[in-house]
Coordinates of C-alpha atoms in Angstrom, one line a residue:
Chain D
X1 CA 113.2 64.6 112.5
X2 CA 113.2 61.5 110.5
X3 CA 116.3 59.3 110.5
X4 CA 119.2 60.1 108.2
X5 CA 119.7 57.0 106.0
X6 CA 122.9 55.1 106.7
X7 CA 123.8 54.5 103.1
X8 CA 123.9 58.3 102.2
X9 CA 126.7 60.8 102.8
X10 CA 126.1 64.3 104.0
X11 CA 127.5 67.8 104.0
X12 CA 127.4 70.3 106.9
X13 CA 125.3 72.5 104.7
X14 CA 122.5 69.9 104.7
X15 CA 122.8 68.2 101.3
X16 CA 122.9 64.5 100.9
X17 CA 124.6 62.3 98.3
X18 CA 123.7 58.8 97.2
X19 CA 126.2 56.8 95.2
X20 CA 124.6 55.0 92.2
X21 CA 126.4 52.7 89.8
X22 CA 129.0 53.6 87.2
X23 CA 130.4 56.7 88.9
X24 CA 127.0 58.4 89.2
X25 CA 125.7 60.1 92.3
X26 CA 122.3 61.5 93.3
X27 CA 122.0 64.6 95.3
X28 CA 119.3 66.3 97.4
X29 CA 118.7 68.3 100.6
X30 CA 118.2 66.5 103.9
X31 CA 114.9 66.1 105.8
X32 CA 116.3 68.4 108.4
X33 CA 116.9 71.1 105.7
X34 CA 113.4 70.9 104.3
X35 CA 112.1 71.2 107.9
X36 CA 114.1 74.4 108.4
X37 CA 112.9 75.8 105.1
X38 CA 109.2 75.1 105.4
X39 CA 106.9 74.5 102.5
X40 CA 109.0 74.5 99.3
X41 CA 107.3 76.2 96.3
X42 CA 110.1 76.4 93.7
X43 CA 113.4 74.7 92.9
X44 CA 115.8 76.3 90.5
X45 CA 117.5 73.2 89.0
X46 CA 120.9 73.1 87.5
X47 CA 121.1 72.6 83.8
X48 CA 121.8 69.2 82.4
X49 CA 125.4 69.3 81.0
X50 CA 126.6 71.9 83.4
X51 CA 129.7 71.3 85.5
X52 CA 129.5 71.7 89.3
X53 CA 132.4 72.2 91.7
X54 CA 132.3 70.7 95.2
X55 CA 131.1 73.3 97.7
X56 CA 129.6 75.8 95.2
X57 CA 126.0 76.7 94.6
X58 CA 124.1 74.2 92.5
X59 CA 120.5 74.8 93.3
X60 CA 118.2 77.5 94.6
X61 CA 115.4 76.2 96.9
X62 CA 112.6 78.7 97.4
X63 CA 110.2 78.1 100.3
X64 CA 107.3 80.2 101.5
X65 CA 109.9 81.7 103.8
X66 CA 113.1 82.4 101.8
X67 CA 115.3 81.6 98.9
X68 CA 118.3 79.4 99.9
X69 CA 121.3 78.0 98.1
X70 CA 122.1 74.3 98.1
X71 CA 125.7 73.4 97.4
X72 CA 127.1 70.6 95.4
X73 CA 128.6 68.1 97.8
X74 CA 131.1 66.9 95.1
X75 CA 132.4 68.0 91.6
X76 CA 130.9 66.6 88.4
X77 CA 128.7 67.0 85.4
X78 CA 125.0 67.2 85.8
X79 CA 123.5 64.3 83.7
X80 CA 119.9 64.4 84.9
X81 CA 117.6 66.7 87.0
X82 CA 114.4 65.7 88.8
X83 CA 111.9 67.3 86.4
X84 CA 109.0 66.5 88.7
X85 CA 110.2 69.2 91.0
X86 CA 109.1 71.7 88.5
X87 CA 105.4 71.0 89.0
X88 CA 105.5 69.5 92.5
X89 CA 108.4 70.9 94.5
X90 CA 106.7 69.9 97.7
X91 CA 107.9 66.3 97.2
X92 CA 111.1 67.5 98.9
X93 CA 109.0 68.3 102.0
X94 CA 107.3 64.9 101.7
X95 CA 110.3 62.7 100.8
X96 CA 113.5 64.5 101.0
X97 CA 115.8 61.4 100.8
X98 CA 113.8 59.6 98.1
X99 CA 111.4 61.1 95.5
X100 CA 112.7 64.6 96.4
X101 CA 116.2 64.0 94.9
X102 CA 117.3 67.0 92.9
X103 CA 119.9 66.1 90.4
X104 CA 122.3 63.3 89.4
X105 CA 125.9 63.9 88.4
X106 CA 128.8 62.0 86.9
X107 CA 131.5 62.2 89.5
X108 CA 134.7 64.0 88.5
X109 CA 136.6 62.4 91.4
X110 CA 134.9 59.7 93.4
X111 CA 137.5 60.2 96.2
X112 CA 135.7 63.5 97.1
X113 CA 133.0 61.4 98.6
X114 CA 135.3 60.3 101.4
X115 CA 135.4 63.8 102.7
X116 CA 131.6 63.9 103.3
X117 CA 129.9 63.1 106.6
X118 CA 128.4 59.8 107.4
X119 CA 124.9 59.6 108.8
X120 CA 126.0 59.6 112.4
X121 CA 128.2 62.6 112.0
X122 CA 125.5 64.5 110.2
X123 CA 122.9 63.6 112.7
X124 CA 125.2 65.1 115.4
X125 CA 125.7 68.2 113.3
X126 CA 122.0 68.7 112.8
X127 CA 121.3 68.2 116.5
X128 CA 123.9 70.9 117.3
X129 CA 122.0 73.3 115.0
X130 CA 118.9 72.8 117.1
X131 CA 120.6 73.8 120.3
Chain G
X1 CA 99.8 78.7 84.1
X2 CA 102.1 78.3 81.2
X3 CA 103.3 74.8 80.7
X4 CA 106.9 75.8 80.2
X5 CA 109.1 74.6 83.1
X6 CA 111.5 77.4 82.8
X7 CA 111.1 81.0 81.7
X8 CA 112.9 81.5 78.5
X9 CA 115.3 84.0 80.1
X10 CA 116.4 81.3 82.5
X11 CA 117.0 78.7 79.8
X12 CA 119.1 81.2 77.8
X13 CA 121.3 82.2 80.7
X14 CA 124.8 80.8 80.3
X15 CA 125.9 78.5 83.1
X16 CA 129.3 78.0 84.4
X17 CA 131.8 80.6 85.5
X18 CA 129.7 83.6 85.0
X19 CA 126.7 82.3 86.8
X20 CA 128.8 81.0 89.6
X21 CA 130.3 84.4 90.1
X22 CA 126.9 86.0 90.1
X23 CA 125.7 83.6 92.6
X24 CA 128.5 84.3 94.9
X25 CA 127.7 88.0 94.7
X26 CA 124.0 87.7 95.5
X27 CA 124.6 86.2 98.9
X28 CA 121.6 84.1 99.5
X29 CA 121.2 82.7 102.9
X30 CA 122.3 79.1 103.2
X31 CA 119.8 76.6 104.4
X32 CA 121.3 76.8 107.9
X33 CA 120.9 80.5 108.0
X34 CA 117.4 80.4 106.7
X35 CA 116.4 78.9 110.0
X36 CA 116.1 82.4 111.3
X37 CA 116.4 83.7 114.9
X38 CA 114.5 80.7 116.3
X39 CA 115.0 80.3 120.0
X40 CA 113.5 77.1 121.2
X41 CA 111.6 77.8 124.4
X42 CA 112.5 75.9 127.6
X43 CA 109.9 74.2 129.7
X44 CA 110.5 76.7 132.5
X45 CA 109.8 79.6 130.2
X46 CA 106.6 77.9 129.0
X47 CA 104.8 78.8 132.2
X48 CA 102.0 81.3 131.7
X49 CA 103.2 84.8 132.5
X50 CA 101.1 87.9 132.6
X51 CA 101.7 90.3 129.9
X52 CA 101.7 93.2 132.3
X53 CA 105.0 94.9 132.8
X54 CA 106.7 92.5 130.3
X55 CA 106.9 94.9 127.4
X56 CA 109.5 97.5 127.1
X57 CA 108.2 100.9 128.3
X58 CA 109.3 104.0 126.5
X59 CA 110.1 107.0 128.7
X60 CA 107.4 109.0 126.9
X61 CA 104.8 106.7 128.5
X62 CA 105.7 108.1 131.9
X63 CA 104.6 111.5 130.6
X64 CA 101.2 109.9 130.2
X65 CA 101.0 108.2 133.5
X66 CA 98.6 110.7 135.0
X67 CA 96.3 110.1 132.1
X68 CA 96.8 106.5 131.5
X69 CA 94.5 104.5 133.6
X70 CA 95.3 100.9 134.1
X71 CA 99.0 101.6 133.5
X72 CA 100.6 101.4 136.8
X73 CA 103.9 99.7 135.8
X74 CA 105.2 102.2 133.4
X75 CA 108.9 102.2 134.1
X76 CA 111.9 102.5 131.9
X77 CA 114.9 100.5 132.7
X78 CA 116.9 98.8 130.0
X79 CA 117.7 95.9 132.4
X80 CA 114.0 95.2 132.7
X81 CA 113.4 94.9 129.0
X82 CA 113.2 91.2 128.2
X83 CA 114.9 89.9 125.0
X84 CA 111.6 88.7 123.7
X85 CA 108.1 89.0 125.1
X86 CA 105.6 86.2 125.3
X87 CA 101.9 86.6 124.7
X88 CA 99.3 85.1 127.1
X89 CA 98.7 82.4 124.5
X90 CA 102.4 81.3 124.4
X91 CA 101.7 77.9 126.1
X92 CA 98.9 77.2 123.6
X93 CA 101.4 77.6 120.8
X94 CA 103.8 75.1 122.3
X95 CA 100.9 72.7 122.9
X96 CA 99.8 73.0 119.3
X97 CA 103.3 72.3 118.0
X98 CA 104.0 75.9 116.9
X99 CA 107.4 76.7 115.5
X100 CA 108.1 79.8 117.6
X101 CA 110.3 82.6 116.3
X102 CA 111.1 86.1 117.4
X103 CA 108.7 88.5 115.7
X104 CA 109.1 92.2 116.5
X105 CA 110.3 91.3 119.9
X106 CA 107.6 88.7 120.5
X107 CA 107.8 84.9 120.7
X108 CA 105.2 83.9 118.2
X109 CA 104.6 80.8 115.9
X110 CA 105.5 81.2 112.3
X111 CA 103.6 78.0 111.6
X112 CA 102.3 74.9 113.3
X113 CA 103.6 72.4 110.6
X114 CA 102.7 73.7 107.2
X115 CA 102.2 77.4 106.4
X116 CA 100.5 76.4 103.1
X117 CA 97.9 74.3 104.8
X118 CA 97.2 77.0 107.3
X119 CA 96.8 79.5 104.5
X120 CA 94.2 77.2 102.7
X121 CA 92.5 76.6 106.1
X122 CA 91.7 80.3 106.4
X123 CA 90.6 80.7 102.7
X124 CA 88.4 77.6 102.9
X125 CA 87.3 77.1 106.5
X126 CA 88.5 78.9 109.7
X127 CA 91.8 79.6 111.3
X128 CA 93.0 81.6 114.2
X129 CA 96.0 83.8 114.9
X130 CA 97.5 85.0 118.1
X131 CA 97.7 88.8 117.5
X132 CA 98.2 89.7 121.1
X133 CA 101.5 91.3 120.2
X134 CA 99.6 94.1 118.5
X135 CA 99.2 97.2 120.7
X136 CA 95.7 98.0 122.0
X137 CA 94.8 101.3 123.4
X138 CA 91.7 102.8 124.9
X139 CA 91.3 106.4 124.1
X140 CA 88.9 108.5 126.2
X141 CA 88.1 112.1 127.2
X142 CA 86.0 114.9 125.9
X143 CA 88.8 116.0 123.5
X144 CA 89.6 112.5 122.1
X145 CA 87.6 113.1 118.9
X146 CA 89.4 116.4 118.2
X147 CA 92.7 114.7 119.0
X148 CA 92.0 112.0 116.4
X149 CA 90.8 114.6 113.9
X150 CA 94.3 116.1 114.2
X151 CA 96.3 112.9 114.6
X152 CA 95.3 110.7 111.7
X153 CA 94.8 111.2 108.0
X154 CA 91.5 109.5 107.7
X155 CA 88.5 111.2 109.2
X156 CA 86.8 109.7 112.2
X157 CA 83.7 111.6 111.4
X158 CA 83.1 108.9 108.8
X159 CA 82.3 106.8 111.8
X160 CA 78.7 107.9 112.0
X161 CA 77.5 104.8 113.8
X162 CA 78.8 103.5 117.2
X163 CA 81.2 100.6 116.8
X164 CA 82.3 101.5 113.3
X165 CA 86.0 101.0 112.6
X166 CA 88.3 103.2 110.5
X167 CA 91.6 102.2 108.8
X168 CA 94.0 105.1 108.8
X169 CA 97.6 106.0 108.4
X170 CA 99.2 108.3 111.1
X171 CA 101.5 110.7 109.3
X172 CA 104.6 112.8 109.9
X173 CA 104.2 116.5 109.0
X174 CA 106.2 115.6 105.8
X175 CA 103.6 113.1 104.8
X176 CA 105.5 109.9 105.5
X177 CA 103.6 107.1 107.4
X178 CA 104.4 106.6 111.1
X179 CA 102.1 103.6 111.2
X180 CA 98.8 102.3 110.0
X181 CA 96.1 101.7 112.6
X182 CA 92.5 100.7 113.2
X183 CA 90.2 103.0 115.3
X184 CA 86.9 101.8 116.5
X185 CA 84.5 104.5 117.7
X186 CA 82.6 103.3 120.7
X187 CA 81.0 106.7 121.3
X188 CA 82.0 110.3 121.0
X189 CA 84.5 110.2 123.8
X190 CA 85.6 106.5 123.7
X191 CA 87.7 104.9 121.0
X192 CA 89.6 101.6 120.8
X193 CA 92.9 101.9 118.8
X194 CA 95.1 99.0 117.5
X195 CA 98.6 99.8 116.4
X196 CA 101.4 97.6 115.1
X197 CA 103.7 95.8 117.5
X198 CA 106.9 96.7 115.7
X199 CA 106.1 100.5 115.9
X200 CA 104.6 100.4 119.4
X201 CA 107.1 102.6 121.1
X202 CA 107.4 105.3 118.5
X203 CA 103.6 105.4 118.0
X204 CA 103.0 105.8 121.7
X205 CA 105.7 108.5 121.9
X206 CA 104.1 110.3 119.0
X207 CA 100.6 110.0 120.3
X208 CA 101.5 111.3 123.8
X209 CA 103.4 114.2 122.2
X210 CA 100.4 115.2 120.1
X211 CA 98.0 114.7 123.0
X212 CA 99.7 117.4 125.1
X213 CA 97.9 120.1 123.1
X214 CA 94.5 118.7 124.2
X215 CA 93.1 119.1 127.6
X216 CA 91.1 116.0 128.1
X217 CA 92.6 113.0 126.3
X218 CA 93.4 109.8 128.1
X219 CA 95.4 107.0 126.5
X220 CA 95.3 103.7 128.3
X221 CA 97.3 100.7 127.2
X222 CA 95.4 97.4 127.3
X223 CA 98.4 95.2 127.9
X224 CA 96.6 92.8 130.2
X225 CA 94.7 91.3 127.2
X226 CA 95.1 88.7 124.6
X227 CA 93.9 89.1 121.0
X228 CA 92.8 86.3 118.7
X229 CA 91.9 86.8 115.1
X230 CA 89.5 84.2 113.8
X231 CA 89.3 84.3 110.1
X232 CA 87.8 82.4 107.2
X233 CA 84.4 81.7 105.6
X234 CA 83.4 79.6 108.6
X235 CA 85.0 81.8 111.2
X236 CA 81.9 83.7 112.3
X237 CA 79.8 80.6 112.7
X238 CA 82.4 78.7 114.7
X239 CA 83.2 81.7 116.9
X240 CA 79.5 82.3 117.7
X241 CA 79.3 78.7 119.0
X242 CA 81.9 79.3 121.7
X243 CA 80.8 82.7 122.9
X244 CA 78.3 83.2 125.8
X245 CA 74.8 83.7 124.7
X246 CA 74.9 87.4 125.3
X247 CA 78.3 87.9 123.6
X248 CA 77.1 85.8 120.7
X249 CA 74.1 88.0 120.2
X250 CA 76.4 91.1 120.1
X251 CA 78.9 89.4 117.7
X252 CA 76.2 88.1 115.4
X253 CA 74.9 91.6 115.1
X254 CA 78.1 93.2 114.0
X255 CA 78.3 94.3 110.4
X256 CA 81.7 94.1 108.6
X257 CA 84.2 96.6 110.0
X258 CA 82.3 97.1 113.3
X259 CA 83.3 96.3 116.8
X260 CA 81.7 96.2 120.2
X261 CA 82.5 95.9 123.9
X262 CA 80.8 93.0 125.7
X263 CA 80.9 92.2 129.4
X264 CA 84.6 91.1 129.3
X265 CA 85.5 91.0 125.6
X266 CA 86.0 93.3 122.7
X267 CA 84.8 91.8 119.5
X268 CA 85.6 93.3 116.1
X269 CA 84.4 92.1 112.7
X270 CA 87.8 92.9 111.3
X271 CA 90.9 91.2 110.2
X272 CA 94.0 91.0 108.0
X273 CA 93.3 88.2 105.7
X274 CA 90.7 89.3 103.2
X275 CA 88.2 86.9 104.8
X276 CA 85.3 87.4 107.1
X277 CA 85.8 86.8 110.8
X278 CA 86.3 88.4 114.1
X279 CA 89.2 89.8 116.2
X280 CA 88.5 89.1 119.8
X281 CA 90.2 90.8 122.7
X282 CA 90.0 88.9 126.0
X283 CA 91.4 89.5 129.4
X284 CA 94.9 88.0 129.4
X285 CA 93.8 85.3 132.0
X286 CA 91.0 84.2 129.7
X287 CA 93.0 84.0 126.5
X288 CA 93.9 80.3 126.7
X289 CA 90.3 79.3 127.6
X290 CA 89.0 81.2 124.5
X291 CA 91.7 79.7 122.3
X292 CA 90.9 76.2 123.5
X293 CA 87.2 76.7 123.0
X294 CA 87.8 77.8 119.4
X295 CA 90.1 74.9 118.9
X296 CA 87.4 72.5 120.1
X297 CA 85.0 74.2 117.6
X298 CA 87.3 73.3 114.8
X299 CA 89.2 76.5 114.3
X300 CA 92.8 75.6 113.4
X301 CA 95.8 77.5 114.8
X302 CA 97.6 79.4 112.0
X303 CA 101.0 81.1 112.3
X304 CA 102.3 84.5 111.2
X305 CA 103.7 83.0 108.0
X306 CA 100.2 82.3 106.7
X307 CA 99.0 85.6 108.0
X308 CA 101.5 87.3 105.8
X309 CA 100.6 85.4 102.6
X310 CA 96.9 85.9 103.3
X311 CA 97.3 89.7 103.7
X312 CA 99.5 89.9 100.7
X313 CA 96.9 88.2 98.5
X314 CA 94.3 90.5 100.0
X315 CA 96.5 93.5 99.0
X316 CA 96.8 94.8 102.5
X317 CA 99.9 96.8 103.3
X318 CA 102.4 95.7 105.9
X319 CA 104.0 98.5 107.8
X320 CA 107.8 98.5 107.4
X321 CA 107.5 96.9 104.0
X322 CA 104.8 98.6 101.9
X323 CA 104.4 101.6 104.2
X324 CA 107.1 103.6 105.9
X325 CA 108.2 107.1 106.8
X326 CA 109.7 107.8 103.5
X327 CA 106.6 107.3 101.4
X328 CA 103.2 109.1 101.6
X329 CA 99.8 107.3 101.4
X330 CA 99.5 108.7 97.9
X331 CA 102.6 106.6 97.0
X332 CA 101.4 103.5 98.9
X333 CA 98.1 102.5 97.3
X334 CA 96.1 103.9 100.3
X335 CA 95.0 107.3 98.9
X336 CA 91.5 106.3 99.8
X337 CA 92.4 106.6 103.5
X338 CA 93.1 110.3 103.2
X339 CA 90.1 112.2 104.5
X340 CA 90.3 115.4 102.5
X341 CA 86.8 116.5 103.5
X342 CA 86.1 118.8 105.2
X343 CA 88.8 121.1 103.8
X344 CA 89.4 122.8 107.1
X345 CA 90.4 119.7 109.1
X346 CA 94.0 120.3 109.8
X347 CA 95.4 116.7 110.2
X348 CA 99.1 116.2 110.5
X349 CA 100.7 115.7 107.1
X350 CA 97.8 117.4 105.2
X351 CA 99.7 120.2 103.7
X352 CA 102.5 117.9 102.5
X353 CA 100.0 115.6 100.9
X354 CA 98.2 118.5 99.2
X355 CA 101.5 119.8 97.9
X356 CA 102.5 116.3 96.6
X357 CA 99.2 116.0 94.9
X358 CA 99.6 119.4 93.1
X359 CA 103.2 119.0 92.1
X360 CA 102.9 115.3 91.1
X361 CA 103.1 112.0 92.9
X362 CA 106.4 110.4 92.0
X363 CA 105.6 106.8 92.8
X364 CA 102.7 104.4 93.2
X365 CA 102.2 101.0 94.8
X366 CA 101.1 98.3 92.4
X367 CA 100.6 94.6 92.3
X368 CA 102.9 92.3 90.4
X369 CA 102.1 88.8 89.0
X370 CA 105.2 86.8 88.1
X371 CA 104.6 85.2 84.7
X372 CA 106.9 82.2 85.1
X373 CA 108.2 80.1 88.0
X374 CA 110.1 81.4 90.9
X375 CA 109.3 83.7 93.9
X376 CA 109.3 87.4 94.1
X377 CA 110.9 88.7 97.2
X378 CA 111.1 92.0 99.1
X379 CA 113.8 94.3 97.8
X380 CA 114.0 92.9 94.3
X381 CA 114.4 95.6 91.5
X382 CA 111.4 96.1 89.2
X383 CA 112.4 97.3 85.7
X384 CA 109.6 99.2 83.9
X385 CA 109.4 101.5 80.9
X386 CA 108.9 104.4 83.3
X387 CA 112.0 103.5 85.3
X388 CA 113.0 101.2 88.1
X389 CA 111.0 100.3 91.2
X390 CA 111.3 98.0 94.2
X391 CA 109.3 95.1 95.5
X392 CA 108.0 96.0 99.0
X393 CA 106.4 92.7 99.7
X394 CA 106.9 89.6 97.7
X395 CA 106.0 85.9 98.1
X396 CA 104.2 82.9 96.9
X397 CA 100.4 83.0 96.6
X398 CA 99.0 79.6 97.7
X399 CA 95.6 80.6 96.4
X400 CA 96.8 81.6 92.9
X401 CA 99.7 79.0 92.9
X402 CA 102.1 81.6 91.6
X403 CA 104.2 84.4 92.9
X404 CA 102.8 87.8 93.6
X405 CA 104.1 91.0 95.0
X406 CA 103.4 94.6 96.0
X407 CA 106.0 97.0 94.5
X408 CA 106.6 100.7 94.5
X409 CA 107.2 101.9 91.0
X410 CA 107.4 105.2 89.1
X411 CA 103.9 106.9 88.8
X412 CA 103.8 106.4 85.1
X413 CA 104.0 102.6 85.4
X414 CA 100.4 101.6 85.2
X415 CA 98.4 98.5 85.9
X416 CA 98.1 96.5 82.8
X417 CA 101.7 97.0 81.6
X418 CA 104.5 94.5 81.6
X419 CA 107.7 94.7 83.6
X420 CA 110.8 92.7 84.6
X421 CA 111.9 91.7 88.0
X422 CA 115.5 91.0 88.7
X423 CA 115.6 87.6 90.5
X424 CA 119.2 86.7 91.2
X425 CA 120.3 89.3 88.7
X426 CA 118.2 87.8 85.9
X427 CA 115.2 89.7 84.5
X428 CA 112.0 87.7 84.8
X429 CA 108.8 88.8 83.1
X430 CA 106.0 90.0 85.3
X431 CA 102.7 91.8 84.9
X432 CA 101.7 95.0 86.6
X433 CA 98.2 94.7 88.1
X434 CA 95.8 96.3 90.5
X435 CA 95.5 94.7 93.9
X436 CA 93.9 92.9 95.9
X437 CA 94.7 89.6 94.3
X438 CA 92.3 87.6 96.3
X439 CA 89.1 88.5 98.3
X440 CA 86.7 86.2 100.1
X441 CA 88.5 83.1 98.8
X442 CA 88.3 84.1 95.2
X443 CA 90.9 85.4 92.8
X444 CA 90.1 88.9 91.6

């Protein structure tokens, strides 16, 4: 498993969040998650303008193996989705924490981020899963 | 492929509360759950263990003890049934980085890194699969031919040449499919039979039960063996390189769907991918050596994940999905496996099939091509003008780069028509087609 970047925050359900400027955050699934899912062949993206609530389904990730929900780590309005996933969903397999970002949202309440896991806590959680 | 990123139905779907409620209802697995029943092997468990005596033994097998040569460990004790069996090739999977999961009670690799790459490897070059979990039998005795003429729907008398193989369903009297199997005729009183791992115990029980009516039928389990399927356009050439000179001569002489016994191997020019290749049965102790030789010849290990997408593209049925005890071969796209001639051959299920044929076949198995993005999955509802059906095997086709499926639909739903598949409760357009989808590397 590749390292979980220090600057990101994580959920126990294997999503990551990167804080950008002006109350905007970028969301994806972790490298550990893509490794569990296997080759990803389709991502059902949220619609731009839709409102997501923390802990609810935001995205469906379809791999060769199964369809899986990914949850929104925080609440907010979707302002942009990663359109390149429509043609090349495998970039999540290749670069889950970078080019494989899934959507960006305008945070409804930036204090929600405080409740998310840091890299060390998530790494521990992911390691427990492997046991 | 259409350029639109979303199907129109998806774009028009309202988001927000309604969708959120729908999603809660449909209960997709979370990412954590999608991991499946993976049990990472320990180093201790990686030691090579003989297959003999590992598998669960049904009590019915004891009834066959006197007949079953080479089967001296048939005992039935729940405490002795391991949670999951290992094939003789298990250490090779660990060495190759296989992601091992439980499959029908066997510890087998679902992939060795990328299922998609393994799929393409088989379509474009050569890959190998550990199929040792499948159940191999040697059938012998003066009455073995008559036994098979009664036991299975296809007619072994089509096997006019020694070594020829037959694909056939084995039916219940009501016409439902107990299992699908391959029978190789070695001579008039010797046959090799391969049945599915998941149905092993019920198949054996059924076969032993039917064999009672015949005086001279011997069924011997070949559990002390490993079986490797080498598949792909380069599979034969690469396999011939690693066989002994005498075995290579035999293997090179096999026509498609023939098999032969050599000094210590059984080699069949058969498979489950829609590509050319061999299925090789070796003594269990020689399995790893054969695997390693194939590896050195450039044959890449491929997991059961790729095996499933390959067979789906090739339009080959998977028992428990496309075939089961509640559907007849006439409803399963394998009517061609019913040996109606001669009319006086009284195989099990014949009268039920004849009756269904005369009163009307209610359903048929068809192929589906999803028009837009997304992935068809087993169990999704298919809406047609003739009524609703169900996807029996769905997935992503790496060769076609779109989603395909096999589905059981009302008989009046014909290939060439349009339908909708409910994916997460939203209807998505799909086309009803004939299958296979891919054969010998090419879209059909």
